[in-house]
XYZ file of N, CA and C in Angstrom:
846
model
N 34.506 80.309 -90.145
C 35.707 79.868 -90.852
C 36.837 79.612 -89.859
N 37.432 78.413 -89.894
C 38.498 78.065 -88.979
C 39.821 78.637 -89.458
N 40.575 79.257 -88.542
C 41.880 79.791 -88.873
C 42.946 78.758 -88.556
N 43.993 78.764 -89.351
C 45.100 77.852 -89.118
C 45.929 78.372 -87.961
N 46.162 77.520 -86.982
C 46.987 77.892 -85.839
C 48.447 77.691 -86.213
N 49.182 78.783 -86.288
C 50.582 78.687 -86.711
C 51.522 79.209 -85.624
N 51.146 78.992 -84.347
C 52.024 79.360 -83.246
C 53.292 78.513 -83.328
N 54.431 79.149 -83.084
C 55.720 78.486 -83.223
C 56.135 77.800 -81.925
N 56.685 76.613 -82.024
C 57.246 75.898 -80.889
C 58.609 75.364 -81.285
N 59.525 75.279 -80.323
C 60.883 74.838 -80.594
C 60.902 73.339 -80.858
N 61.624 72.936 -81.901
C 61.777 71.531 -82.251
C 63.092 71.028 -81.680
N 63.029 70.010 -80.832
C 64.235 69.506 -80.169
C 65.185 68.845 -81.155
N 64.638 67.980 -82.023
C 65.472 67.268 -82.995
C 65.438 68.022 -84.312
N 66.469 68.834 -84.553
C 66.490 69.685 -85.745
C 66.563 68.864 -87.022
N 67.111 67.649 -86.914
C 67.290 66.836 -88.122
C 66.397 65.599 -88.121
N 65.225 65.727 -87.518
C 64.299 64.594 -87.476
C 63.929 64.139 -88.875
N 63.684 62.847 -89.014
C 63.271 62.292 -90.301
C 61.923 62.871 -90.709
N 61.593 62.838 -92.004
C 60.294 63.362 -92.441
C 59.145 62.669 -91.711
N 58.152 63.424 -91.259
C 57.006 62.808 -90.586
C 56.165 62.011 -91.573
N 55.338 61.144 -91.037
C 54.445 60.369 -91.900
C 53.531 61.318 -92.662
N 53.394 61.163 -93.977
C 52.532 62.068 -94.754
C 51.065 61.886 -94.387
N 50.285 62.928 -94.655
C 48.863 62.908 -94.324
C 48.057 62.182 -95.396
N 46.937 61.649 -94.972
C 46.014 60.965 -95.882
C 44.767 61.828 -96.086
N 44.362 61.987 -97.328
C 43.185 62.793 -97.659
C 42.199 61.964 -98.474
N 40.927 62.206 -98.191
C 39.877 61.557 -98.982
C 39.644 62.323 -100.278
N 39.309 61.613 -101.330
C 38.940 62.250 -102.586
C 37.817 61.449 -103.233
N 37.156 62.087 -104.177
C 36.035 61.465 -104.888
C 36.371 61.410 -106.366
N 36.206 60.253 -106.967
C 36.445 60.116 -108.399
C 35.261 60.675 -109.184
N 35.571 61.303 -110.309
C 34.539 61.872 -111.161
C 34.274 60.946 -112.340
N 33.026 60.550 -112.489
C 32.630 59.670 -113.593
C 31.328 60.193 -114.197
N 31.227 60.161 -115.508
C 30.009 60.617 -116.163
C 28.828 59.706 -115.871
N 29.099 58.423 -115.630
C 27.998 57.463 -115.452
C 27.640 57.219 -113.986
N 28.182 58.050 -113.064
C 27.858 57.904 -111.648
C 27.241 59.207 -111.156
N 26.102 59.093 -110.512
C 25.382 60.279 -110.043
C 26.188 61.011 -108.980
N 26.166 62.356 -108.977
C 26.920 63.140 -107.987
C 26.535 62.830 -106.549
N 25.277 62.396 -106.321
C 24.857 62.107 -104.958
C 25.229 60.692 -104.522
N 25.950 59.970 -105.378
C 26.397 58.622 -105.021
C 27.872 58.451 -105.416
N 28.747 59.300 -104.872
C 30.150 59.301 -105.300
C 30.920 58.083 -104.791
N 32.010 57.796 -105.487
C 32.919 56.733 -105.059
C 34.081 57.404 -104.321
N 34.158 57.152 -103.027
C 35.175 57.799 -102.196
C 36.402 56.914 -102.049
N 37.558 57.546 -102.077
C 38.835 56.860 -101.886
C 39.706 57.718 -100.977
N 40.893 57.237 -100.673
C 41.848 58.026 -99.899
C 43.219 57.910 -100.531
N 44.034 58.951 -100.347
C 45.381 58.975 -100.914
C 46.339 59.634 -99.929
N 47.555 59.132 -99.906
C 48.618 59.728 -99.098
C 49.304 60.799 -99.941
N 49.396 62.028 -99.409
C 49.942 63.148 -100.167
C 51.234 63.662 -99.533
N 52.147 64.107 -100.377
C 53.425 64.640 -99.906
C 53.202 65.896 -99.069
N 54.057 66.091 -98.069
C 53.959 67.248 -97.182
C 54.877 68.363 -97.656
N 54.505 69.589 -97.354
C 55.386 70.725 -97.583
C 55.121 71.786 -96.539
N 56.135 72.613 -96.304
C 56.018 73.685 -95.323
C 56.854 74.858 -95.784
N 56.504 76.042 -95.334
C 57.331 77.213 -95.595
C 58.448 77.243 -94.552
N 59.685 77.369 -95.008
C 60.831 77.440 -94.109
C 61.545 78.763 -94.311
N 61.588 79.579 -93.269
C 62.362 80.820 -93.316
C 63.701 80.574 -92.616
N 64.750 81.172 -93.161
C 66.093 81.008 -92.615
C 66.669 82.375 -92.283
N 67.162 82.512 -91.071
C 67.835 83.737 -90.651
C 69.249 83.406 -90.208
N 70.176 84.290 -90.547
C 71.559 84.141 -90.126
C 71.901 85.264 -89.155
N 72.270 84.885 -87.937
C 72.610 85.867 -86.893
C 71.541 86.947 -86.769
N 70.276 86.510 -86.866
C 69.145 87.407 -86.672
C 68.674 88.152 -87.897
N 69.360 87.982 -89.036
C 68.978 88.677 -90.269
C 68.299 87.689 -91.212
N 67.056 87.989 -91.603
C 66.308 87.103 -92.492
C 66.978 87.036 -93.859
N 67.146 85.819 -94.378
C 67.831 85.639 -95.657
C 66.945 85.030 -96.732
N 66.131 84.034 -96.401
C 65.386 83.335 -97.455
C 64.147 82.667 -96.888
N 63.174 82.471 -97.738
C 61.994 81.669 -97.428
C 61.831 80.665 -98.560
N 61.793 79.400 -98.205
C 61.693 78.328 -99.195
C 60.527 77.418 -98.843
N 59.927 76.814 -99.856
C 58.951 75.751 -99.622
C 59.703 74.431 -99.661
N 59.625 73.678 -98.550
C 60.392 72.438 -98.439
C 59.516 71.333 -97.882
N 60.003 70.122 -97.996
C 59.375 68.988 -97.335
C 59.902 68.919 -95.906
N 59.045 68.914 -94.888
C 59.544 68.848 -93.510
C 60.334 67.568 -93.281
N 61.369 67.670 -92.468
C 62.259 66.542 -92.212
C 63.661 66.835 -92.707
N 64.657 66.384 -91.944
C 66.070 66.608 -92.281
C 66.355 68.091 -92.517
N 65.774 68.958 -91.669
C 65.942 70.396 -91.840
C 67.379 70.822 -91.552
N 68.023 70.191 -90.593
C 69.421 70.531 -90.315
C 70.289 70.257 -91.533
N 70.072 69.098 -92.171
C 70.807 68.787 -93.400
C 70.565 69.862 -94.447
N 69.304 70.284 -94.577
C 68.971 71.295 -95.581
C 69.673 72.610 -95.293
N 69.614 73.067 -94.057
C 70.221 74.354 -93.708
C 71.724 74.309 -93.954
N 72.370 73.227 -93.565
C 73.811 73.113 -93.796
C 74.115 73.093 -95.296
N 73.371 72.280 -96.038
C 73.603 72.192 -97.473
C 73.295 73.490 -98.189
N 72.208 74.155 -97.809
C 71.849 75.448 -98.396
C 72.946 76.467 -98.132
N 73.470 76.471 -96.912
C 74.516 77.431 -96.550
C 75.795 77.181 -97.332
N 76.141 75.906 -97.544
C 77.343 75.568 -98.300
C 77.156 75.833 -99.793
N 76.046 75.382 -100.347
C 75.859 75.464 -101.798
C 75.545 76.870 -102.283
N 75.167 77.760 -101.359
C 74.944 79.163 -101.720
C 76.110 80.047 -101.286
N 77.217 79.405 -100.906
C 78.463 80.110 -100.592
C 78.303 81.063 -99.408
N 77.398 80.747 -98.489
C 77.223 81.561 -97.288
C 78.296 81.214 -96.263
N 78.639 79.924 -96.162
C 79.750 79.483 -95.319
C 80.714 78.683 -96.178
N 81.964 78.632 -95.733
C 82.972 77.867 -96.470
C 82.991 76.409 -96.041
N 82.597 76.155 -94.794
C 82.530 74.791 -94.271
C 81.509 74.754 -93.152
N 81.071 73.555 -92.782
C 80.062 73.446 -91.720
C 80.618 73.894 -90.376
N 81.932 73.992 -90.258
C 82.525 74.471 -89.000
C 82.176 75.929 -88.734
N 81.750 76.661 -89.764
C 81.337 78.053 -89.592
C 79.881 78.167 -89.156
N 79.179 77.042 -89.058
C 77.812 77.024 -88.530
C 77.897 76.613 -87.070
N 77.583 77.540 -86.161
C 77.744 77.289 -84.733
C 76.512 76.665 -84.094
N 75.333 77.021 -84.598
C 74.111 76.505 -83.971
C 72.937 76.696 -84.921
N 71.969 75.796 -84.834
C 70.721 75.896 -85.603
C 69.564 75.671 -84.639
N 68.683 76.654 -84.533
C 67.479 76.520 -83.707
C 66.276 76.494 -84.628
N 65.460 75.456 -84.502
C 64.301 75.291 -85.383
C 63.016 75.413 -84.582
N 62.129 76.275 -85.062
C 60.790 76.377 -84.484
C 59.785 76.046 -85.577
N 58.616 75.576 -85.160
C 57.634 75.133 -86.149
C 56.222 75.464 -85.712
N 55.399 75.748 -86.700
C 53.972 75.920 -86.503
C 53.239 74.929 -87.378
N 52.007 75.222 -87.722
C 51.220 74.287 -88.528
C 51.744 74.194 -89.954
N 51.957 75.334 -90.588
C 52.364 75.355 -91.991
C 53.654 76.124 -92.229
N 54.418 76.369 -91.179
C 55.647 77.138 -91.344
C 56.692 76.730 -90.319
N 57.960 76.741 -90.747
C 59.102 76.497 -89.876
C 60.040 77.697 -89.978
N 60.817 77.915 -88.924
C 61.848 78.956 -88.965
C 63.144 78.394 -88.411
N 64.226 78.601 -89.145
C 65.551 78.175 -88.703
C 66.391 79.409 -88.417
N 66.812 79.545 -87.179
C 67.723 80.616 -86.781
C 69.119 80.016 -86.719
N 70.009 80.523 -87.571
C 71.337 79.936 -87.733
C 72.396 80.912 -87.228
N 73.253 80.428 -86.357
C 74.380 81.231 -85.892
C 75.618 80.827 -86.678
N 76.224 81.802 -87.347
C 77.399 81.536 -88.168
C 78.565 82.411 -87.694
N 79.743 82.104 -88.203
C 80.946 82.832 -87.800
C 80.861 84.286 -88.239
N 81.635 85.117 -87.574
C 81.675 86.533 -87.943
C 82.151 86.715 -89.384
N 83.143 85.919 -89.803
C 83.638 86.040 -91.182
C 82.528 85.768 -92.170
N 81.789 84.664 -91.938
C 80.714 84.304 -92.858
C 79.599 85.343 -92.833
N 79.299 85.884 -91.659
C 78.212 86.853 -91.552
C 78.554 88.159 -92.267
N 79.780 88.640 -92.097
C 80.162 89.873 -92.778
C 80.215 89.672 -94.285
N 80.651 88.489 -94.709
C 80.658 88.187 -96.146
C 79.232 88.139 -96.684
N 78.331 87.556 -95.902
C 76.931 87.476 -96.321
C 76.335 88.874 -96.436
N 76.616 89.735 -95.490
C 76.055 91.088 -95.536
C 76.596 91.868 -96.729
N 77.825 91.604 -97.111
C 78.424 92.313 -98.244
C 77.913 91.806 -99.589
N 77.478 90.572 -99.634
C 77.043 89.979 -100.902
C 75.603 89.467 -100.816
N 74.824 90.110 -99.986
C 73.506 89.586 -99.676
C 72.536 89.727 -100.838
N 71.748 88.677 -101.034
C 70.654 88.736 -101.984
C 69.436 88.184 -101.274
N 68.275 88.638 -101.625
C 67.035 88.131 -101.053
C 66.449 87.128 -102.030
N 66.413 85.867 -101.625
C 65.904 84.832 -102.514
C 64.385 84.882 -102.547
N 63.820 84.766 -103.743
C 62.379 84.582 -103.872
C 62.128 83.095 -103.780
N 61.661 82.641 -102.620
C 61.609 81.204 -102.365
C 60.600 80.481 -103.224
N 61.042 79.390 -103.807
C 60.162 78.504 -104.545
C 60.596 77.091 -104.264
N 59.769 76.116 -104.638
C 60.171 74.723 -104.506
C 60.684 74.191 -105.831
N 60.658 74.998 -106.878
C 61.029 74.489 -108.185
C 62.372 74.938 -108.687
N 62.732 76.214 -108.514
C 63.979 76.700 -109.086
C 64.536 77.813 -108.234
N 65.650 77.540 -107.547
C 66.230 78.533 -106.668
C 66.859 79.687 -107.400
N 67.149 79.546 -108.699
C 67.724 80.646 -109.459
C 66.667 81.714 -109.716
N 65.419 81.302 -109.915
C 64.359 82.273 -110.146
C 64.277 83.232 -108.963
N 64.233 84.530 -109.240
C 64.118 85.504 -108.181
C 65.394 86.253 -107.873
N 66.523 85.823 -108.438
C 67.745 86.594 -108.212
C 67.645 87.918 -108.949
N 68.447 88.878 -108.517
C 68.268 90.236 -108.989
C 69.102 90.585 -110.215
N 70.098 89.771 -110.583
C 70.964 90.126 -111.691
C 71.509 88.873 -112.354
N 71.907 89.017 -113.627
C 72.481 87.894 -114.361
C 73.706 87.344 -113.642
N 74.502 88.249 -113.044
C 75.719 87.812 -112.361
C 75.410 86.860 -111.207
N 74.236 87.009 -110.592
C 73.852 86.123 -109.508
C 73.395 84.774 -110.035
N 72.751 84.764 -111.189
C 72.280 83.506 -111.769
C 73.416 82.721 -112.407
N 74.451 83.436 -112.897
C 75.559 82.779 -113.591
C 76.889 83.188 -112.956
N 77.105 82.819 -111.704
C 78.313 83.258 -111.010
C 79.530 82.433 -111.423
N 80.721 83.007 -111.323
C 81.928 82.219 -111.586
C 82.128 81.184 -110.481
N 82.603 80.010 -110.866
C 82.847 78.924 -109.917
C 84.308 78.518 -109.961
N 84.776 77.911 -108.893
C 86.130 77.368 -108.871
C 86.087 75.957 -109.427
N 86.733 75.680 -110.577
C 86.659 74.337 -111.171
C 87.174 73.262 -110.224
N 86.590 72.084 -110.346
C 86.964 70.948 -109.523
C 88.281 70.336 -110.004
N 88.927 69.605 -109.123
C 90.058 68.778 -109.529
C 89.501 67.557 -110.245
N 89.867 67.312 -111.496
C 89.269 66.196 -112.243
C 89.531 64.842 -111.580
N 88.511 63.991 -111.580
C 88.644 62.607 -111.131
C 88.009 61.711 -112.192
N 88.430 60.457 -112.304
C 87.827 59.556 -113.295
C 86.342 59.334 -113.008
N 85.518 59.233 -114.033
C 84.092 58.932 -113.810
C 83.920 57.511 -113.292
N 82.801 57.202 -112.649
C 82.577 55.848 -112.124
C 82.436 54.826 -113.246
N 82.749 53.594 -112.925
C 82.590 52.515 -113.894
C 81.109 52.256 -114.152
N 80.803 51.794 -115.352
C 79.410 51.553 -115.741
C 78.727 50.544 -114.826
N 79.491 49.590 -114.278
C 78.909 48.553 -113.422
C 78.285 49.142 -112.160
N 78.799 50.293 -111.698
C 78.258 50.914 -110.489
C 76.882 51.537 -110.726
N 76.513 51.723 -112.004
C 75.226 52.312 -112.350
C 74.184 51.258 -112.690
N 74.556 49.998 -112.585
C 73.651 48.907 -112.957
C 72.440 48.885 -112.021
N 71.235 48.793 -112.617
C 69.974 48.758 -111.865
C 69.816 49.962 -110.926
N 70.375 51.087 -111.315
C 70.334 52.256 -110.435
C 68.907 52.733 -110.191
N 68.096 52.761 -111.223
C 66.715 53.226 -111.046
C 65.951 52.355 -110.054
N 66.116 51.052 -110.142
C 65.424 50.150 -109.219
C 65.916 50.353 -107.788
N 67.218 50.565 -107.636
C 67.765 50.756 -106.295
C 67.316 52.084 -105.690
N 67.155 53.094 -106.536
C 66.660 54.384 -106.056
C 65.222 54.246 -105.562
N 64.412 53.516 -106.300
C 63.018 53.302 -105.899
C 62.939 52.668 -104.518
N 63.819 51.721 -104.247
C 63.840 51.075 -102.935
C 64.281 52.045 -101.847
N 65.187 52.956 -102.188
C 65.722 53.884 -101.188
C 64.760 55.023 -100.862
N 63.861 55.352 -101.786
C 62.933 56.466 -101.566
C 61.754 56.033 -100.710
N 61.954 56.003 -99.412
C 60.930 55.498 -98.504
C 59.702 56.394 -98.460
N 59.892 57.708 -98.420
C 58.752 58.618 -98.302
C 57.967 58.649 -99.608
N 58.663 58.730 -100.734
C 57.991 58.818 -102.030
C 57.202 57.556 -102.351
N 57.609 56.431 -101.785
C 56.869 55.188 -102.052
C 55.428 55.287 -101.577
N 55.195 56.079 -100.530
C 53.828 56.185 -100.012
C 53.083 57.390 -100.562
N 53.808 58.503 -100.803
C 53.115 59.732 -101.195
C 53.356 60.159 -102.628
N 54.496 59.758 -103.221
C 54.863 60.271 -104.532
C 55.199 61.750 -104.449
N 55.364 62.394 -105.615
C 55.553 63.852 -105.731
C 56.821 64.372 -105.078
N 57.839 63.524 -104.902
C 59.076 63.952 -104.257
C 60.283 63.641 -105.133
N 61.212 64.592 -105.178
C 62.513 64.352 -105.791
C 63.422 63.705 -104.756
N 64.470 63.051 -105.232
C 65.450 62.465 -104.318
C 66.849 62.824 -104.765
N 67.716 63.025 -103.786
C 69.150 63.169 -104.010
C 69.820 62.086 -103.182
N 70.717 61.339 -103.815
C 71.316 60.193 -103.137
C 72.828 60.240 -103.260
N 73.503 59.679 -102.256
C 74.951 59.507 -102.337
C 75.243 58.020 -102.482
N 76.016 57.699 -103.523
C 76.432 56.321 -103.790
C 77.938 56.252 -103.573
N 78.377 55.317 -102.745
C 79.798 55.260 -102.423
C 80.606 54.615 -103.548
N 81.921 54.532 -103.356
C 82.816 54.035 -104.407
C 82.558 52.582 -104.750
N 81.858 51.870 -103.878
C 81.516 50.481 -104.154
C 80.166 50.309 -104.818
N 79.462 51.428 -105.077
C 78.163 51.356 -105.737
C 76.992 51.220 -104.784
N 77.214 51.396 -103.481
C 76.154 51.238 -102.480
C 75.538 52.593 -102.136
N 74.212 52.655 -102.097
C 73.516 53.877 -101.703
C 73.646 54.047 -100.194
N 74.319 55.111 -99.787
C 74.560 55.359 -98.371
C 73.622 56.405 -97.778
N 73.197 57.357 -98.597
C 72.320 58.427 -98.113
C 71.236 58.696 -99.138
N 70.043 59.008 -98.655
C 68.942 59.415 -99.532
C 68.171 60.519 -98.835
N 68.013 61.637 -99.528
C 67.234 62.748 -99.001
C 66.155 63.113 -100.017
N 64.929 63.328 -99.524
C 63.786 63.574 -100.400
C 63.162 64.941 -100.114
N 62.621 65.562 -101.167
C 61.988 66.863 -100.996
C 61.133 67.166 -102.224
N 60.167 68.093 -102.036
C 59.334 68.508 -103.159
C 60.145 69.302 -104.174
N 61.237 69.913 -103.737
C 62.101 70.696 -104.624
C 63.383 69.948 -104.922
N 63.780 69.908 -106.189
C 64.988 69.157 -106.549
C 66.234 69.770 -105.930
N 66.311 71.136 -105.926
C 67.493 71.750 -105.324
C 67.468 71.626 -103.813
N 66.267 71.572 -103.202
C 66.170 71.324 -101.756
C 66.715 69.939 -101.416
N 66.351 68.953 -102.243
C 66.822 67.587 -102.002
C 68.346 67.519 -102.064
N 68.945 68.222 -103.035
C 70.398 68.215 -103.144
C 71.031 68.947 -101.965
N 70.438 70.055 -101.532
C 70.957 70.746 -100.353
C 70.933 69.830 -99.133
N 69.848 69.080 -98.961
C 69.770 68.148 -97.834
C 70.873 67.096 -97.924
N 71.118 66.603 -99.133
C 72.170 65.600 -99.302
C 73.542 66.201 -99.001
N 73.805 67.406 -99.508
C 75.091 68.070 -99.259
C 75.310 68.249 -97.754
N 74.266 68.665 -97.049
C 74.373 68.818 -95.605
C 74.625 67.505 -94.900
N 73.935 66.448 -95.329
C 74.123 65.131 -94.713
C 75.528 64.600 -94.969
N 76.045 64.815 -96.178
C 77.404 64.382 -96.507
C 78.436 65.129 -95.666
N 78.221 66.425 -95.469
C 79.148 67.214 -94.663
C 79.130 66.755 -93.213
N 77.944 66.496 -92.675
C 77.831 66.031 -91.297
C 78.513 64.680 -91.117
N 78.362 63.801 -92.115
C 78.964 62.465 -92.048
C 80.443 62.462 -92.445
N 80.972 63.644 -92.795
C 82.380 63.793 -93.195
C 82.726 62.887 -94.389
N 81.818 62.829 -95.349
C 82.034 62.038 -96.566
C 82.842 62.855 -97.560
N 83.861 62.264 -98.119
C 84.671 62.918 -99.143
C 83.836 63.047 -100.411
N 83.484 64.271 -100.837
C 82.608 64.429 -102.006
C 83.263 64.017 -103.320
N 84.587 63.814 -103.316
C 85.262 63.352 -104.524
C 85.220 61.839 -104.664
N 84.757 61.169 -103.620
C 84.618 59.712 -103.661
C 83.159 59.356 -103.911
N 82.919 58.364 -104.756
C 81.545 58.011 -105.079
C 80.890 59.073 -105.948
N 79.547 59.138 -105.915
C 78.842 60.119 -106.738
C 77.471 60.436 -106.165
N 76.945 61.585 -106.579
C 75.600 61.996 -106.192
C 74.646 61.699 -107.339
N 73.407 61.380 -106.993
C 72.380 61.056 -107.986
C 71.163 61.936 -107.747
N 70.606 62.484 -108.830
C 69.376 63.258 -108.764
C 68.307 62.567 -109.603
N 67.113 62.436 -109.042
C 66.021 61.818 -109.795
C 65.331 62.818 -110.714
N 65.683 64.096 -110.584
C 65.008 65.149 -111.346
C 65.751 65.458 -112.635
N 65.236 66.439 -113.372
C 65.965 66.956 -114.519
C 67.213 67.670 -114.029
N 68.190 67.792 -114.891
C 69.464 68.395 -114.514
C 69.442 69.887 -114.808
N 69.092 70.694 -113.824
C 69.058 72.142 -114.001
C 70.434 72.737 -113.729
N 70.632 73.965 -114.191
C 71.922 74.620 -114.013
C 72.274 74.766 -112.541
N 71.270 75.064 -111.701
C 71.589 75.273 -110.290
C 72.125 74.002 -109.642
N 71.688 72.846 -110.100
C 72.227 71.603 -109.547
C 73.719 71.480 -109.854
N 74.105 71.905 -111.055
C 75.527 71.909 -111.411
C 76.286 72.849 -110.479
N 75.755 74.051 -110.277
C 76.412 75.036 -109.423
C 76.547 74.536 -107.988
N 75.481 73.936 -107.463
C 75.521 73.435 -106.096
C 76.522 72.290 -105.959
N 76.545 71.390 -106.940
C 77.470 70.259 -106.887
C 78.915 70.740 -106.909
N 79.225 71.708 -107.766
C 80.599 72.216 -107.867
C 80.992 72.929 -106.578
N 80.094 73.751 -106.028
C 80.417 74.448 -104.778
C 80.644 73.459 -103.639
N 79.914 72.346 -103.651
C 80.068 71.328 -102.602
C 81.220 70.377 -102.896
N 81.908 70.595 -104.030
C 83.065 69.786 -104.440
C 82.693 68.326 -104.723
N 81.446 68.124 -105.163
C 81.020 66.799 -105.605
C 81.571 66.574 -107.009
N 82.343 65.513 -107.184
C 83.054 65.305 -108.450
C 82.181 64.726 -109.553
N 81.159 63.963 -109.175
C 80.331 63.284 -110.173
C 78.852 63.448 -109.840
N 78.083 63.901 -110.821
C 76.637 64.048 -110.664
C 75.954 63.177 -111.703
N 75.069 62.310 -111.237
C 74.305 61.412 -112.100
C 72.845 61.841 -112.043
N 72.208 61.978 -113.197
C 70.801 62.370 -113.234
C 69.992 61.366 -114.043
N 68.707 61.269 -113.705
C 67.827 60.332 -114.403
C 67.127 60.979 -115.585
N 67.253 62.304 -115.706
C 66.706 63.017 -116.864
C 67.847 63.676 -117.618
N 67.638 63.912 -118.910
C 68.701 64.453 -119.756
C 69.069 65.872 -119.341
N 70.338 66.233 -119.468
C 70.766 67.599 -119.168
C 70.453 68.539 -120.328
N 70.523 69.823 -120.075
C 70.411 70.815 -121.147
C 71.811 71.108 -121.685
N 71.865 71.810 -122.813
C 73.152 72.164 -123.398
C 73.964 73.036 -122.443
N 73.298 73.970 -121.748
C 74.016 74.853 -120.838
C 74.619 74.085 -119.673
N 73.876 73.122 -119.112
C 74.414 72.368 -117.980
C 75.630 71.547 -118.393
N 75.622 71.026 -119.610
C 76.783 70.270 -120.084
C 77.990 71.190 -120.227
N 77.783 72.370 -120.794
C 78.897 73.318 -120.944
C 79.472 73.714 -119.587
N 78.602 73.987 -118.625
C 79.071 74.368 -117.295
C 79.764 73.199 -116.603
N 79.248 71.991 -116.777
C 79.885 70.815 -116.166
C 81.289 70.622 -116.737
N 81.430 70.733 -118.065
C 82.739 70.560 -118.695
C 83.713 71.651 -118.262
N 83.222 72.881 -118.197
C 84.092 74.002 -117.822
C 84.613 73.846 -116.396
N 83.801 73.212 -115.532
C 84.156 73.103 -114.116
C 84.606 71.696 -113.713
N 84.938 70.854 -114.711
C 85.504 69.517 -114.462
C 84.584 68.604 -113.653
N 83.289 68.795 -113.810
C 82.313 67.938 -113.131
C 81.933 66.775 -114.040
N 82.084 65.555 -113.561
C 81.603 64.394 -114.304
C 80.077 64.434 -114.309
N 79.469 64.465 -115.494
C 78.016 64.536 -115.613
C 77.524 63.337 -116.413
N 76.675 62.545 -115.792
C 76.194 61.302 -116.401
C 74.673 61.278 -116.389
N 74.089 60.918 -117.528
C 72.647 60.719 -117.629
C 72.377 59.225 -117.755
N 71.452 58.733 -116.933
C 71.064 57.320 -116.983
C 69.660 57.235 -117.586
N 69.548 56.935 -118.885
C 68.232 56.836 -119.530
C 67.470 55.604 -119.037
N 66.210 55.517 -119.447
C 65.382 54.377 -119.042
C 65.877 53.070 -119.646
N 66.166 53.076 -120.953
C 66.362 51.796 -121.640
C 67.662 51.719 -122.439
N 68.617 52.580 -122.159
C 69.892 52.497 -122.874
C 71.030 52.723 -121.899
N 72.245 52.586 -122.393
C 73.426 52.668 -121.542
C 73.611 54.082 -120.984
N 74.241 54.211 -119.808
C 74.530 55.527 -119.238
C 75.341 56.388 -120.210
N 75.052 57.678 -120.212
C 75.694 58.608 -121.150
C 76.562 59.605 -120.385
N 77.862 59.575 -120.644
C 78.811 60.487 -120.028
C 78.918 61.740 -120.885
N 78.419 62.882 -120.371
C 78.448 64.137 -121.123
C 79.642 65.005 -120.754
N 80.177 64.812 -119.578
C 81.301 65.623 -119.122
C 82.198 64.769 -118.239
N 83.515 64.933 -118.405
C 84.466 64.151 -117.640
C 85.148 63.113 -118.523
N 86.150 62.451 -117.983
C 86.839 61.422 -118.761
C 87.582 62.020 -119.938
N 87.134 61.702 -121.148
C 87.831 62.123 -122.376
C 87.466 63.523 -122.821
N 86.488 64.193 -122.149
C 86.042 65.531 -122.588
C 86.982 66.599 -122.069
């Protein structure tokens, strides 16, 4: 039995683009085809890796993520989980990688580190829901600082949004199975696209990329291709993103939280006009 070699090596480009996905052979199952004469095909499959994050030498979280744009993810994760107040409190990120695992060692300011130690929680890492695994209701439903209200985007900026997202999702076009978080500027142009197997991972990557590019989060809007979970609302508000657009309908709780925190929340259905659930006249 071959063992997986997971020796760690330092990655020079911490924010390298996602690598080309792997191709795997598969066999189709048919009742009318004999097992000894299978029809073989190949498919490109999405990549994932275990990523552990440590702050000043203290392990904080393990997440399953899509490799690529790890620096964006670490910055966005740190901001959206209230570990740092701004990216200026992140002094350095060292990334090492093995076959199926990555580790990010993050150096943060003393203020942020002492705050983290005082309010530390151990995340149960998943690729589906970052809220799962918290230890108390207060951690899942924390108080947020409401945003300064801004007008929602005009309907014209959402025209053909689904088609434009498909063009922007370069990795998903070949492998599928990836969520995307995108930043659309005030003119309606897609400026950033980050993809990941986890919807909250994708948003963290986008938040990190926006912070690095010094993009004003109150200008333009963020788009999620996934369902609108509560954690996406929390992350958007913490990152001071004024408008969140999703391709799937929100839940009642996400609408209540969006309204309470002055977040413009818009759902873009497949075949009808965009629906503004929070912001504007609400």
